């Protein structure tokens, strides 16, 4: 009679030859396993304890109760890090990457249609022009352009550059669409 030697199971054994663990609905406990190292240096899973499933689920109840969450917010126990300067309206953002790329392309095409003096102020680079919206240097650059022109100009060129329309309401490229 041969006696079978019990072999330590490793993570590779469970990956390449998995054993299904059957549990019936309504089991009150589930086992918790931890990765350990056997005497021969191989990694294996060892059962640590049984966890009461219902008690585990119920332990999350206080954190999910909206009245508790709202009371903690009112008391200042939950940090919100709210800063209205970092809030923005996302409803105007593109819905997909394709829409975003088309918006960028249209913006760059609009930059190439702007007057030469505006393009020159940004080094003929649409990326620098886009960056000026972010870092707040757009108004300064456009004021420098306006101050360099004759004092008799009404600023329609700047309105056209920013809004895509002059004082008459028509677009700079005649299509009426904003860039």
mmCIF file of C-alpha atoms in Angstrom, residues 100-115 119 124-127 129-130 160-161 164 172-173 175 177-179:
data_model
loop_
_atom_site.group_PDB
_atom_site.id
_atom_site.type_symbol
_atom_site.label_atom_id
_atom_site.label_comp_id
_atom_site.label_asym_id
_atom_site.label_seq_id
_atom_site.Cartn_x
_atom_site.Cartn_y
_atom_site.Cartn_z
ATOM 1 C CA UNK A 100 -11.593 67.043 -28.512
ATOM 2 C CA UNK A 101 -9.196 66.587 -31.424
ATOM 3 C CA UNK A 102 -11.646 68.263 -33.815
ATOM 4 C CA UNK A 103 -12.005 71.222 -31.426
ATOM 5 C CA UNK A 104 -8.232 71.600 -31.200
ATOM 6 C CA UNK A 105 -7.914 71.428 -34.975
ATOM 7 C CA UNK A 106 -10.650 74.050 -35.438
ATOM 8 C CA UNK A 107 -8.967 76.279 -32.852
ATOM 9 C CA UNK A 108 -5.607 76.000 -34.628
ATOM 10 C CA UNK A 109 -7.246 76.690 -37.982
ATOM 11 C CA UNK A 110 -8.873 79.743 -36.423
ATOM 12 C CA UNK A 111 -5.494 80.919 -35.161
ATOM 13 C CA UNK A 112 -4.035 80.673 -38.660
ATOM 14 C CA UNK A 113 -6.937 82.828 -39.940
ATOM 15 C CA UNK A 114 -6.214 85.613 -37.410
ATOM 16 C CA UNK A 115 -4.452 88.821 -38.450
ATOM 17 C CA UNK A 119 -0.025 85.622 -34.843
ATOM 18 C CA UNK A 124 3.178 82.185 -34.980
ATOM 19 C CA UNK A 125 2.629 79.258 -32.599
ATOM 20 C CA UNK A 126 -0.953 78.221 -31.832
ATOM 21 C CA UNK A 127 0.247 76.270 -28.770
ATOM 22 C CA UNK A 129 -1.742 81.126 -27.986
ATOM 23 C CA UNK A 130 -3.628 78.266 -26.285
ATOM 24 C CA UNK A 160 -12.639 89.465 -33.797
ATOM 25 C CA UNK A 161 -9.548 87.621 -32.566
ATOM 26 C CA UNK A 164 -14.692 85.373 -33.717
ATOM 27 C CA UNK A 172 -13.832 86.597 -38.953
ATOM 28 C CA UNK A 173 -13.945 83.876 -41.594
ATOM 29 C CA UNK A 175 -18.934 81.427 -41.483
ATOM 30 C CA UNK A 177 -18.860 80.006 -36.163
ATOM 31 C CA UNK A 178 -16.748 80.701 -33.126
ATOM 32 C CA UNK A 179 -13.217 79.370 -32.954
#
